[in-house]
PDB file of C-alpha atoms in Angstrom:
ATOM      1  CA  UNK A   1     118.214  84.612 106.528  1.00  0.00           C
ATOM      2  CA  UNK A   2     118.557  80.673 106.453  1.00  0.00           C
ATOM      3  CA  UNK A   3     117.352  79.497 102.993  1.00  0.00           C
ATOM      4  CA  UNK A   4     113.694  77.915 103.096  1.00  0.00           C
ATOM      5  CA  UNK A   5     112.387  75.024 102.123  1.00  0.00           C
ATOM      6  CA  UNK A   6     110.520  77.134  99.327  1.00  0.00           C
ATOM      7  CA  UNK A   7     113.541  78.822  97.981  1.00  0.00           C
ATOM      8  CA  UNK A   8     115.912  75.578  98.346  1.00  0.00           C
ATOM      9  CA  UNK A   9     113.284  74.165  95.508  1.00  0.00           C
ATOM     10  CA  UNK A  10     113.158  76.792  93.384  1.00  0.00           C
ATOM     11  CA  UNK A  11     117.116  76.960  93.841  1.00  0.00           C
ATOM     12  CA  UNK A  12     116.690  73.367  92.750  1.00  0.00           C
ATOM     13  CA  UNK A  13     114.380  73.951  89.777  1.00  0.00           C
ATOM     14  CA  UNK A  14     116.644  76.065  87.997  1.00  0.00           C
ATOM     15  CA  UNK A  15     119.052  73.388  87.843  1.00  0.00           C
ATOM     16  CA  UNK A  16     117.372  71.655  85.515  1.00  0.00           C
ATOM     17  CA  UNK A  17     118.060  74.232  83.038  1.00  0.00           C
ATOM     18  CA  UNK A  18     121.566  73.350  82.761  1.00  0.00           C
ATOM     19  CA  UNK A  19     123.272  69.860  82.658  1.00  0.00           C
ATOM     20  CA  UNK A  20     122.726  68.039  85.512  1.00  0.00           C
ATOM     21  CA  UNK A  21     119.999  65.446  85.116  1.00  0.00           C
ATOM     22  CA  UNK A  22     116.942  65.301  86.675  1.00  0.00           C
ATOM     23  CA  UNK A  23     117.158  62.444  88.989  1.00  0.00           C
ATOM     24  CA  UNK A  24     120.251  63.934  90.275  1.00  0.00           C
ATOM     25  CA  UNK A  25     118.636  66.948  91.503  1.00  0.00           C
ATOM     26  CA  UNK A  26     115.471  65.259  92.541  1.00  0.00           C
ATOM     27  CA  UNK A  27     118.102  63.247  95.122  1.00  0.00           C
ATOM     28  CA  UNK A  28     119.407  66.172  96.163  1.00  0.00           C
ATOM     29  CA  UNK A  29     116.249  67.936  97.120  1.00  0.00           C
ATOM     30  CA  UNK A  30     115.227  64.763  99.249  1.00  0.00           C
ATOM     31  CA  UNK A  31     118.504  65.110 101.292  1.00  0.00           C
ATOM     32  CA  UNK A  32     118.383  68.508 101.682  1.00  0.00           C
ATOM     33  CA  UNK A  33     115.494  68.601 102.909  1.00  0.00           C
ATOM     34  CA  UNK A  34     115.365  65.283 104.921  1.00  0.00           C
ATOM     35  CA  UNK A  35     116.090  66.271 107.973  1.00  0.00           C
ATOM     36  CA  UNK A  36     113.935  69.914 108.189  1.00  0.00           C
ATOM     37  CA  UNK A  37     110.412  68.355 106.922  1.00  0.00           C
ATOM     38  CA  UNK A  38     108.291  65.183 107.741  1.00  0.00           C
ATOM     39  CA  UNK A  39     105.562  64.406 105.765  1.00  0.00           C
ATOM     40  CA  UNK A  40     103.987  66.901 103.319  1.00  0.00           C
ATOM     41  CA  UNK A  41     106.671  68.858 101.346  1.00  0.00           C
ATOM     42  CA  UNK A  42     104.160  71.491 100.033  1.00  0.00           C
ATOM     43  CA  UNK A  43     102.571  72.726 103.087  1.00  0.00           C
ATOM     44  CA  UNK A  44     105.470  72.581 105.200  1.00  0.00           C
ATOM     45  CA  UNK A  45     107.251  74.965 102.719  1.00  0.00           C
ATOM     46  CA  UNK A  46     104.583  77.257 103.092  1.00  0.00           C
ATOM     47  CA  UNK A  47     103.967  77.253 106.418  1.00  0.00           C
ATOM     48  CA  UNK A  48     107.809  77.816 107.066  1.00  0.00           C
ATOM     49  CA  UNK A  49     108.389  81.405 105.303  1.00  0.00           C
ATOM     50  CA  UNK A  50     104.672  82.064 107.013  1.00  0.00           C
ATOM     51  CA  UNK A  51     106.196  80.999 110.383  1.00  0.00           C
ATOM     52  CA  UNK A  52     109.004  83.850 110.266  1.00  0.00           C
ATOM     53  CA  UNK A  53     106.330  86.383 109.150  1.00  0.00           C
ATOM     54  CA  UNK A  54     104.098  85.717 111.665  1.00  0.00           C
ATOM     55  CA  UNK A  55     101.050  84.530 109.574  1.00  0.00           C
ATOM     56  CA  UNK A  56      98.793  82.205 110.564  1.00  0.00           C
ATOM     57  CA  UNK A  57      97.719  79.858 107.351  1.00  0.00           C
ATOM     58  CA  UNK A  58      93.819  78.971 107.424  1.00  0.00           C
ATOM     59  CA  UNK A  59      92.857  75.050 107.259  1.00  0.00           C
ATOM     60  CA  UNK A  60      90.448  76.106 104.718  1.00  0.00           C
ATOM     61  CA  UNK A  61      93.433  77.026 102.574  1.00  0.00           C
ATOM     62  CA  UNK A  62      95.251  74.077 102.144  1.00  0.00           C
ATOM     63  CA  UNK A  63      92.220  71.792 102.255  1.00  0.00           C
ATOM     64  CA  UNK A  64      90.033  73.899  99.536  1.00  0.00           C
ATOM     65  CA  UNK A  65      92.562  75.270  96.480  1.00  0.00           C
ATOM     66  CA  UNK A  66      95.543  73.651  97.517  1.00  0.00           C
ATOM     67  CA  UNK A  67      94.371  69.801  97.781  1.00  0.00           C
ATOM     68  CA  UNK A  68      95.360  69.102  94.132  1.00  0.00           C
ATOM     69  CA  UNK A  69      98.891  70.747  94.229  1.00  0.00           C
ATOM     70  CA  UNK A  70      99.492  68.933  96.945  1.00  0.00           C
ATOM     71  CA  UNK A  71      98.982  65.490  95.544  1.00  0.00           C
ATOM     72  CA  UNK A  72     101.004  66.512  92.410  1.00  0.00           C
ATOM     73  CA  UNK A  73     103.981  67.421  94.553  1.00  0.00           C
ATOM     74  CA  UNK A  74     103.338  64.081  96.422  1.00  0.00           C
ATOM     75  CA  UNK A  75     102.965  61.924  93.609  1.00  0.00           C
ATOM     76  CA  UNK A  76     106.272  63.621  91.493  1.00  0.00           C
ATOM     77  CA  UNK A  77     108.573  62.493  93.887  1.00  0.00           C
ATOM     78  CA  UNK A  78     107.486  59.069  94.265  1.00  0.00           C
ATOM     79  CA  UNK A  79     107.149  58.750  90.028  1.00  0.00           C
ATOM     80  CA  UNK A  80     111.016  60.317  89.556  1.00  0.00           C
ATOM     81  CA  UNK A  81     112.422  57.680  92.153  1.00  0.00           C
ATOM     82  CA  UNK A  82     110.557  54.891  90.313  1.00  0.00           C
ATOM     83  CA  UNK A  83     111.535  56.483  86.543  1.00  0.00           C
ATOM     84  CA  UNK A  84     107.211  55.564  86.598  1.00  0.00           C
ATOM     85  CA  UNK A  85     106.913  58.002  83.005  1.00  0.00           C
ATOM     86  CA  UNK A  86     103.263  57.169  82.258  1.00  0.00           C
ATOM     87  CA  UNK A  87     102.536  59.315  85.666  1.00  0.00           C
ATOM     88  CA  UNK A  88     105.188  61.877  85.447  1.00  0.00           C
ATOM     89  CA  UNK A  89     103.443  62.665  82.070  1.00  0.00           C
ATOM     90  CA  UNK A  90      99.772  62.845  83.620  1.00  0.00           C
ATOM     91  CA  UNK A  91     101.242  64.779  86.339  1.00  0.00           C
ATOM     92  CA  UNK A  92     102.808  67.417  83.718  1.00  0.00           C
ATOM     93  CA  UNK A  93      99.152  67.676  82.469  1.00  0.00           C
ATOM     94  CA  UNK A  94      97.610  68.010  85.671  1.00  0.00           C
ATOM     95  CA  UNK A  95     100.194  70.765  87.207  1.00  0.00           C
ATOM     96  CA  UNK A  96     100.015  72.778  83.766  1.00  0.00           C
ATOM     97  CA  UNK A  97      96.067  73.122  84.102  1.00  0.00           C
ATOM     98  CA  UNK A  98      96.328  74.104  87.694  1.00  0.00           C
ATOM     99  CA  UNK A  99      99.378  76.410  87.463  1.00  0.00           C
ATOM    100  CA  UNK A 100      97.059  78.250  84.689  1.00  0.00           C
ATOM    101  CA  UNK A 101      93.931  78.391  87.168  1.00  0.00           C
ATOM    102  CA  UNK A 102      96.155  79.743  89.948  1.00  0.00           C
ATOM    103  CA  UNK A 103      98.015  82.303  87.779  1.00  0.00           C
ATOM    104  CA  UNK A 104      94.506  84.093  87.265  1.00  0.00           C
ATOM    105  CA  UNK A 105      93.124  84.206  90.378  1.00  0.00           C
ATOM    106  CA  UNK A 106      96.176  84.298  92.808  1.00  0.00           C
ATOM    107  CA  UNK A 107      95.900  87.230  95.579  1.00  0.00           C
ATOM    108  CA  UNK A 108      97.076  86.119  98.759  1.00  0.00           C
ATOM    109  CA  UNK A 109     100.179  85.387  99.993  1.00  0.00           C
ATOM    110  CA  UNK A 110      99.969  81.887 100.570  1.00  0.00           C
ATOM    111  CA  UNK A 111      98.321  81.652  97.067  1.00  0.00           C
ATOM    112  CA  UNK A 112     101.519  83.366  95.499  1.00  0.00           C
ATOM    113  CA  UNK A 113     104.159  81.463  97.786  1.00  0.00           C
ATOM    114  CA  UNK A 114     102.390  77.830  96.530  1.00  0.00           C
ATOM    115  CA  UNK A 115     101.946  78.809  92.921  1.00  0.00           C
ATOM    116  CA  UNK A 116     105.947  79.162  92.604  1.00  0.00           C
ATOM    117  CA  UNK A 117     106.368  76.037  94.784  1.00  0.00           C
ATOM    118  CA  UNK A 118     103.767  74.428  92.454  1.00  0.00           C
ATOM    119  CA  UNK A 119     106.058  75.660  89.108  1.00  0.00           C
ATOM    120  CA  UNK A 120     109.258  74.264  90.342  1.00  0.00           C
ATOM    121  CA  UNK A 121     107.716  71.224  90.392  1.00  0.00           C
ATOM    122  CA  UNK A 122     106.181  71.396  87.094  1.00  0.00           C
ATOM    123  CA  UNK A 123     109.224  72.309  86.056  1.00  0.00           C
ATOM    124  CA  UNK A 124     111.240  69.245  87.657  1.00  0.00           C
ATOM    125  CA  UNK A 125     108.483  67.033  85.893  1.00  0.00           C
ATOM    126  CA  UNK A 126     109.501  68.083  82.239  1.00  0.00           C
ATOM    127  CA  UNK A 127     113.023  67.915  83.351  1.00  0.00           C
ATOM    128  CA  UNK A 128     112.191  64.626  84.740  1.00  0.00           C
ATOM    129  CA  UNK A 129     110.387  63.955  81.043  1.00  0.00           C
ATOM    130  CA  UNK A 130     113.519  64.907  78.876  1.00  0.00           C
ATOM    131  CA  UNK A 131     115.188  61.609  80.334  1.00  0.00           C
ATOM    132  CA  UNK A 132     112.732  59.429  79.084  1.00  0.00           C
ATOM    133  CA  UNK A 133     114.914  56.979  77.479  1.00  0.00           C
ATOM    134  CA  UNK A 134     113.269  56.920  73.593  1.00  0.00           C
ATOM    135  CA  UNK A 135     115.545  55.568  71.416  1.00  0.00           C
ATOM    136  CA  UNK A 136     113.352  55.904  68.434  1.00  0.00           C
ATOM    137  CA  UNK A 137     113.320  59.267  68.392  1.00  0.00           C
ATOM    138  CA  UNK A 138     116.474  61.505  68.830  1.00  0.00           C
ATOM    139  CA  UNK A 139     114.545  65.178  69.052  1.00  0.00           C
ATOM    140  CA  UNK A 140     112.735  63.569  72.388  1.00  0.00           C
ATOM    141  CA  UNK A 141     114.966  65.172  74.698  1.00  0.00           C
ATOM    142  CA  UNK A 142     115.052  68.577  72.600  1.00  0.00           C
ATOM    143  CA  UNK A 143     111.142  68.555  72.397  1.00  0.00           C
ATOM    144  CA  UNK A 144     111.104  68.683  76.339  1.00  0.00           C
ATOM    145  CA  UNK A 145     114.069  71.108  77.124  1.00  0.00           C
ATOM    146  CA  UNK A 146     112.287  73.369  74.651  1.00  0.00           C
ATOM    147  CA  UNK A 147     108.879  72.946  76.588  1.00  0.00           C
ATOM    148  CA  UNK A 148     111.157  73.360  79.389  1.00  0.00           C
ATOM    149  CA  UNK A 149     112.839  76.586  78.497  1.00  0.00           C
ATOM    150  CA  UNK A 150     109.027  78.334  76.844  1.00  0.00           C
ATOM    151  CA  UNK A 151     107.471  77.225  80.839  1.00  0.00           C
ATOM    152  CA  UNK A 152     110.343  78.894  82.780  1.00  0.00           C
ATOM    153  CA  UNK A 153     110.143  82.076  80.948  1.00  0.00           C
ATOM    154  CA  UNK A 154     106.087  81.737  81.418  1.00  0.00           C
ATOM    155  CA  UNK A 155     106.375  81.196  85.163  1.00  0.00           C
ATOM    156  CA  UNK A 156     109.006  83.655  85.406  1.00  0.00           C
ATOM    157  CA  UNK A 157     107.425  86.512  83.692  1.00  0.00           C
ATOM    158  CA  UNK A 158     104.442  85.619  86.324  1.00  0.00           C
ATOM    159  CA  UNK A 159     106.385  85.431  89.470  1.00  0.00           C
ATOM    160  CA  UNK A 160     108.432  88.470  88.939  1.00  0.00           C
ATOM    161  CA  UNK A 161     105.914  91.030  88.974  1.00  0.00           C
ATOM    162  CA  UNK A 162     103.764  89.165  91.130  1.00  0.00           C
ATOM    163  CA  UNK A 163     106.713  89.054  93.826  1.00  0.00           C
ATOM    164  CA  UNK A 164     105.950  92.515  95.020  1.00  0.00           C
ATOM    165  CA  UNK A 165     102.575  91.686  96.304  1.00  0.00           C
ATOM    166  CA  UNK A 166     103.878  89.861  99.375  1.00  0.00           C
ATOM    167  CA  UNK A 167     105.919  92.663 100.504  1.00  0.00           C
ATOM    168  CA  UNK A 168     102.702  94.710  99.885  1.00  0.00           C
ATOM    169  CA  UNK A 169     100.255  92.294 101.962  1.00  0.00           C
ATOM    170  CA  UNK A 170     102.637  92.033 104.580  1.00  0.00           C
ATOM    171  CA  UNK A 171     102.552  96.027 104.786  1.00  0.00           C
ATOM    172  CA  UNK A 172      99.114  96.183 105.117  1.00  0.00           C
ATOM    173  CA  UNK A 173      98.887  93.021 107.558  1.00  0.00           C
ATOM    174  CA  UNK A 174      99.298  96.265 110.686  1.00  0.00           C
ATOM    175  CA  UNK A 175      96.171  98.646 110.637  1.00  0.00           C
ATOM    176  CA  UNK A 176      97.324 101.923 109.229  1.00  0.00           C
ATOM    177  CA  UNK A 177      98.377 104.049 111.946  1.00  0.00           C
ATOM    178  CA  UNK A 178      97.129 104.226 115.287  1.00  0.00           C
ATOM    179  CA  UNK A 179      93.614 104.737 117.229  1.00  0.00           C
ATOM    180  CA  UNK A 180      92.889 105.395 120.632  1.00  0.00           C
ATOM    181  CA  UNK A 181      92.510 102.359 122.806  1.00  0.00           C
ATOM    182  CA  UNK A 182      89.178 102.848 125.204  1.00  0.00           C
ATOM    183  CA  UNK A 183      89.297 100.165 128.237  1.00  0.00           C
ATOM    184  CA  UNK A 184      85.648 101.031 129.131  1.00  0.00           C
ATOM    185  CA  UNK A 185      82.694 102.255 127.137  1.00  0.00           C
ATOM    186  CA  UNK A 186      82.419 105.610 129.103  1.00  0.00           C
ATOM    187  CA  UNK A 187      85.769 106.877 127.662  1.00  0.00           C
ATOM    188  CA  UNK A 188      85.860 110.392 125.965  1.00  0.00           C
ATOM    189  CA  UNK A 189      87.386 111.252 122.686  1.00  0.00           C
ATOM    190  CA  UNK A 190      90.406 109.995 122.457  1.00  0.00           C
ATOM    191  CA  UNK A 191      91.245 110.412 126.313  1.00  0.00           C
ATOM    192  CA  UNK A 192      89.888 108.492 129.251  1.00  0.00           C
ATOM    193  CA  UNK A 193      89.024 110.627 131.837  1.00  0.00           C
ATOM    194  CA  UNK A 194      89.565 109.784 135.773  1.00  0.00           C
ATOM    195  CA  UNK A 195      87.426 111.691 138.315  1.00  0.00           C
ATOM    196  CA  UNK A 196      88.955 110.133 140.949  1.00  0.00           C
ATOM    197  CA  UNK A 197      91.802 108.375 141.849  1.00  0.00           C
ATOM    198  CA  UNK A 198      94.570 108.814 139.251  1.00  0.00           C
ATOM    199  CA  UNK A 199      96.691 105.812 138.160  1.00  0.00           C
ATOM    200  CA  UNK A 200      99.618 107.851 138.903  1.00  0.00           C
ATOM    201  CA  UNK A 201      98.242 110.056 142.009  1.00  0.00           C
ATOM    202  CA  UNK A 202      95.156 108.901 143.492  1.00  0.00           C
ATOM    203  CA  UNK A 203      94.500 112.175 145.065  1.00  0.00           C
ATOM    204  CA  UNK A 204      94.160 113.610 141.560  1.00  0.00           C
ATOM    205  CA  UNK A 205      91.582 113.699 138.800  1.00  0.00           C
ATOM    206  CA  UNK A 206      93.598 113.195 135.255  1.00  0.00           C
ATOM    207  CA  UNK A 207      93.207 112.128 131.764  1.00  0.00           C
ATOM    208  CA  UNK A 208      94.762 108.559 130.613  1.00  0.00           C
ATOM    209  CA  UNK A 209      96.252 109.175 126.439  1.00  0.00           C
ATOM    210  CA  UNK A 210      97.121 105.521 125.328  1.00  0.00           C
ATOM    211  CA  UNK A 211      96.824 104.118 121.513  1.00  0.00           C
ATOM    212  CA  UNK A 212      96.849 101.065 119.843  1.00  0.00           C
ATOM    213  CA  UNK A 213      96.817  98.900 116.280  1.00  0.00           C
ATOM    214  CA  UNK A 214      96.143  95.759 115.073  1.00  0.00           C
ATOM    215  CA  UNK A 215      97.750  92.924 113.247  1.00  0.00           C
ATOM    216  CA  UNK A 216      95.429  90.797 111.470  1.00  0.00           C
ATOM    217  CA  UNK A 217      97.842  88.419 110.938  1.00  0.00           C
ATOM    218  CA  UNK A 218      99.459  86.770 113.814  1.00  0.00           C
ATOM    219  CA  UNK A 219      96.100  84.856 115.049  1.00  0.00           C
ATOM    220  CA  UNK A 220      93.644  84.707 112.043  1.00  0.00           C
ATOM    221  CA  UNK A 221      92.123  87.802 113.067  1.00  0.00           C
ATOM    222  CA  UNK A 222      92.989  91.215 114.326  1.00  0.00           C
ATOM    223  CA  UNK A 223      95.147  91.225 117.342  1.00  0.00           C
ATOM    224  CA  UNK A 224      95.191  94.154 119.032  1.00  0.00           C
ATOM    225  CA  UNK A 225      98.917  95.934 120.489  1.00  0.00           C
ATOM    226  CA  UNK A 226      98.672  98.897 122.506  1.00  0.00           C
ATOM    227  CA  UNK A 227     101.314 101.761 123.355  1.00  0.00           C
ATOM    228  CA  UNK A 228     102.112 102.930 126.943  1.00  0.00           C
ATOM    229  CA  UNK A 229     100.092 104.983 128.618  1.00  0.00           C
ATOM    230  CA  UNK A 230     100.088 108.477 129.265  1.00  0.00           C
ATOM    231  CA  UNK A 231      98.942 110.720 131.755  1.00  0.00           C
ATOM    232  CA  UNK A 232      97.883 114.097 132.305  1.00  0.00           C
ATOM    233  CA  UNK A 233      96.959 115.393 135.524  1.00  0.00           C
ATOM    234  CA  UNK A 234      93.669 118.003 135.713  1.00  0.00           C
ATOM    235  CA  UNK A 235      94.499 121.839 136.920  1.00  0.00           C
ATOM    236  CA  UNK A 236      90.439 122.260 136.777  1.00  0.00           C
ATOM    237  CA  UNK A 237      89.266 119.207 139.050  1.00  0.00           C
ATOM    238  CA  UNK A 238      87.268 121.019 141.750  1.00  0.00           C
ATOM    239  CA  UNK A 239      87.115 117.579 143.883  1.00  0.00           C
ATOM    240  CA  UNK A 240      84.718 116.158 141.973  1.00  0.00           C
ATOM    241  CA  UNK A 241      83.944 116.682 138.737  1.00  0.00           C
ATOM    242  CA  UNK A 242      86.384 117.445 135.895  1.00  0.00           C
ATOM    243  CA  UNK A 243      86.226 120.551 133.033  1.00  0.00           C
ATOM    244  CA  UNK A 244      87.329 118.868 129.624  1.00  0.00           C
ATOM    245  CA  UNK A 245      86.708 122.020 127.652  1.00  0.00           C
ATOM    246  CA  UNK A 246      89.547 123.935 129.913  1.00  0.00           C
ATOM    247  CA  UNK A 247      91.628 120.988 130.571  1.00  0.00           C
ATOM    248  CA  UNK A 248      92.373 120.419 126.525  1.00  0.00           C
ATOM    249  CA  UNK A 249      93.585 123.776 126.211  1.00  0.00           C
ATOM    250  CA  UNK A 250      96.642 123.253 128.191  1.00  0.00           C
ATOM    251  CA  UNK A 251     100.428 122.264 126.459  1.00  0.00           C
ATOM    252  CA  UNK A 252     100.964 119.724 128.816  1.00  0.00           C
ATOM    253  CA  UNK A 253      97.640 117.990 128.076  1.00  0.00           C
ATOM    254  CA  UNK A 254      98.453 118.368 124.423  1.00  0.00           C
ATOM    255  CA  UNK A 255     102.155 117.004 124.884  1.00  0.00           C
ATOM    256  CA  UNK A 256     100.682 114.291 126.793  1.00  0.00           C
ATOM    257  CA  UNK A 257      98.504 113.465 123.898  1.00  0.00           C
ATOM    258  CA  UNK A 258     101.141 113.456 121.115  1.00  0.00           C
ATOM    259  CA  UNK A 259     103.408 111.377 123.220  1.00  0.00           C
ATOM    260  CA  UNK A 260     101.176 108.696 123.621  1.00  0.00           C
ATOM    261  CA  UNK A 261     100.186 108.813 119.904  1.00  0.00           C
ATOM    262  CA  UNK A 262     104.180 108.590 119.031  1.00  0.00           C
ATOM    263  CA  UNK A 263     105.078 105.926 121.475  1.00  0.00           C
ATOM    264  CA  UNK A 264     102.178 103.512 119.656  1.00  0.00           C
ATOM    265  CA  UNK A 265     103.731 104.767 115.993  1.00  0.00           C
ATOM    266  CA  UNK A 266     106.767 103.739 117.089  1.00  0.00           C
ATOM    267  CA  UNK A 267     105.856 100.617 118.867  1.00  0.00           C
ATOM    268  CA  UNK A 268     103.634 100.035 115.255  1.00  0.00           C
ATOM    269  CA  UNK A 269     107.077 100.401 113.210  1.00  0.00           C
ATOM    270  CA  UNK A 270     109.240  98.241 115.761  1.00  0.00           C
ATOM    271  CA  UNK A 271     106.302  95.549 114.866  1.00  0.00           C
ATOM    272  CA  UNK A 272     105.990  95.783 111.567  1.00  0.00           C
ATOM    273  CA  UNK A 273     109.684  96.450 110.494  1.00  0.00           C
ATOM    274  CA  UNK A 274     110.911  92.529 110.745  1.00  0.00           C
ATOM    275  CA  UNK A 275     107.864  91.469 108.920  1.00  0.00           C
ATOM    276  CA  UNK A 276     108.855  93.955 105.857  1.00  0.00           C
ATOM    277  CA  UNK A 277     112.374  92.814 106.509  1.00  0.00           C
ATOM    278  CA  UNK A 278     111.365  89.216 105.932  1.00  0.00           C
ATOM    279  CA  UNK A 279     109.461  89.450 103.424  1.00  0.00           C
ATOM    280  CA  UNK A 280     111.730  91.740 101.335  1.00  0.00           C
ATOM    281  CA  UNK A 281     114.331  88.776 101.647  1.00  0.00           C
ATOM    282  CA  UNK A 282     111.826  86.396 100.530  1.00  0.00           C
ATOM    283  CA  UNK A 283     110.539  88.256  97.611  1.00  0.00           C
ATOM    284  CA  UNK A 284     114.415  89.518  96.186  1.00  0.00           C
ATOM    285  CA  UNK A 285     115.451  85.617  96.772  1.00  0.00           C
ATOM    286  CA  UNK A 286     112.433  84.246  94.493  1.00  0.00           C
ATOM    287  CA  UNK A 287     112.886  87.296  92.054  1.00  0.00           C
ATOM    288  CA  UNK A 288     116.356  86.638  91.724  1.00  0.00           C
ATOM    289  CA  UNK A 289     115.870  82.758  91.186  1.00  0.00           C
ATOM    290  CA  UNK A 290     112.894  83.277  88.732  1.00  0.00           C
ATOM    291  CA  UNK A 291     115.749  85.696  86.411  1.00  0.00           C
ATOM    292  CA  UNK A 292     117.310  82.123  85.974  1.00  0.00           C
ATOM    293  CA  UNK A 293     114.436  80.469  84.902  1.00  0.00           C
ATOM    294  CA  UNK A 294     113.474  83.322  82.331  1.00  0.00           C
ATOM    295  CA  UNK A 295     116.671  83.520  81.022  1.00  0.00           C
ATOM    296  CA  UNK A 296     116.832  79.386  81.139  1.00  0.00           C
ATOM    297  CA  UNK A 297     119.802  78.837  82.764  1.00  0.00           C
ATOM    298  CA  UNK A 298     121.571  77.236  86.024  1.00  0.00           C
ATOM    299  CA  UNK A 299     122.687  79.462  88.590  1.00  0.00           C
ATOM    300  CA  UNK A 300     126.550  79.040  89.085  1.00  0.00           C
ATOM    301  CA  UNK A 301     128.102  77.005  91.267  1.00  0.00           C
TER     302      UNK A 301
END
């Protein structure tokens, strides 16, 4: 899978653990993401890994817990290209109070996926910090790559744990199993029942066996995808009315059932599979990027 936005940045972040100064990486970021983003950096890089998942981010989202983050993210890049220190430091305050609201009440995947987007840029702030030029005191840089080094671990220790609740979301983004799919109110159990004029004979009474499930995911509310259909012609139709209670008995009837029930499973694992996929890749890349941060160090070249 093509790197993210999201992961790029946190790729980025854990640069600043090792030599390479801050404005360096900072320059780096803006090129390599030039050319994939316009405008906001922080919803874009959620919306992206949403995108391949198939999730549909609410307005309310961004606009309601997100607003703040946002500004921070804006406002840190335009501070480290101006060396502007008086905001960077305001902006480490700010982030460090949010980062702490958002680690207790995080629960959703977009609320996990901006959190960690959130702490690479707190952490690219201190980094940004440590190169305040103060020649009047030689432990300046050492007080910040300390502060540096205790946040990483913090955010880490967070994030890694945390990482498995995407994969878990995303499982339970499909309804569980499948339920019969009824295309008028006069259906039966979990059959619909023709008296007349069978889909696949229309000189025959049968039963229709089709089943469905829903993602709740790929519109804002639940979608529903249905399995084929599956048919099951009477042996009791006299001509006019059918006999259930005799039909139900018979193996083909019952085959007919469980085939239709199997061909929705399977269409229900088919839909679901690239989604786990995805966000398996997702949550090994940020676990393995949030190691480096606990363990405070650059990932190799």
């Amino acid at each position: 899978m093509e790197s993210t936005i999201l992961i790029f940045c946190l790729q980025k972040a854990a640069e600043a653990f090792g030599t390479k100064a801050a404005t360096i990486i900072i320059t780096d970021i803006g090129r390599g993401i030039a050319e994939r983003i316009s405008g906001d950096l922080f919803r874009t890089s959620v919306e992206e890994i949403c995108e391949r998942v198939q999730k549909i981010i609410e307005e309310s989202f961004f606009n309601r817990d997100l607003a703040s983050s946002r500004s921070i993210t804006r406002l840190f890049f335009e501070a480290a290209s101006t060396k502007d220190y008086d905001v960077l430091t305001d902006l480490y305050r700010d982030s460090d109070h949010i980062i702490e609201q958002l680690m207790s009440k995080v629960n959703s995947w977009e609320g996990y996926l901006a959190t960690v987007q959130l702490m690479s840029v707190a952490l690219l702030i201190i980094a940004s910090l440590r190169e305040k030029p103060n020649e009047g005191d030689t432990d300046y840089y050492k007080t910040y790559h300390d502060v540096l080094l205790k946040r990483g671990k913090l955010y880490a220790e967070w994030a890694i744990p945390k990482a498995e609740m995407i994969v878990q979301i995303a499982q339970d983004s499909v309804s569980k199993g499948v339920g019969p799919y009824y295309p008028t109110p006069f259906a039966h159990e979990d059959y619909y029942a023709y008296e007349k004029e069978c889909p696949i004979d229309k000189t025959k009474a049968c039963y229709r066996f089709q089943f469905e499930f829903y993602d709740t995911w790929a519109s804002g509310m639940s979608l529903e995808r249905r399995g084929d259909p599956y048919y099951h012609i009477s042996k009791f139709w006299n001509g006019t009315v059918l006999t259930p209670s005799l039909d139900i008995k018979e193996p083909e009837f019952k085959k007919a059932r469980m085939d239709a029930i199997q061909n929705a499973a399977k269409k229900r694992e088919d839909y679901l599979l690239p989604r786990i996929e995805k966000s398996t890749e997702i949550r090994d890349s940020i676990i393995n990027i949030c190691n480096l941060w606990k363990d405070g160090v650059a990932p190799t070249p």
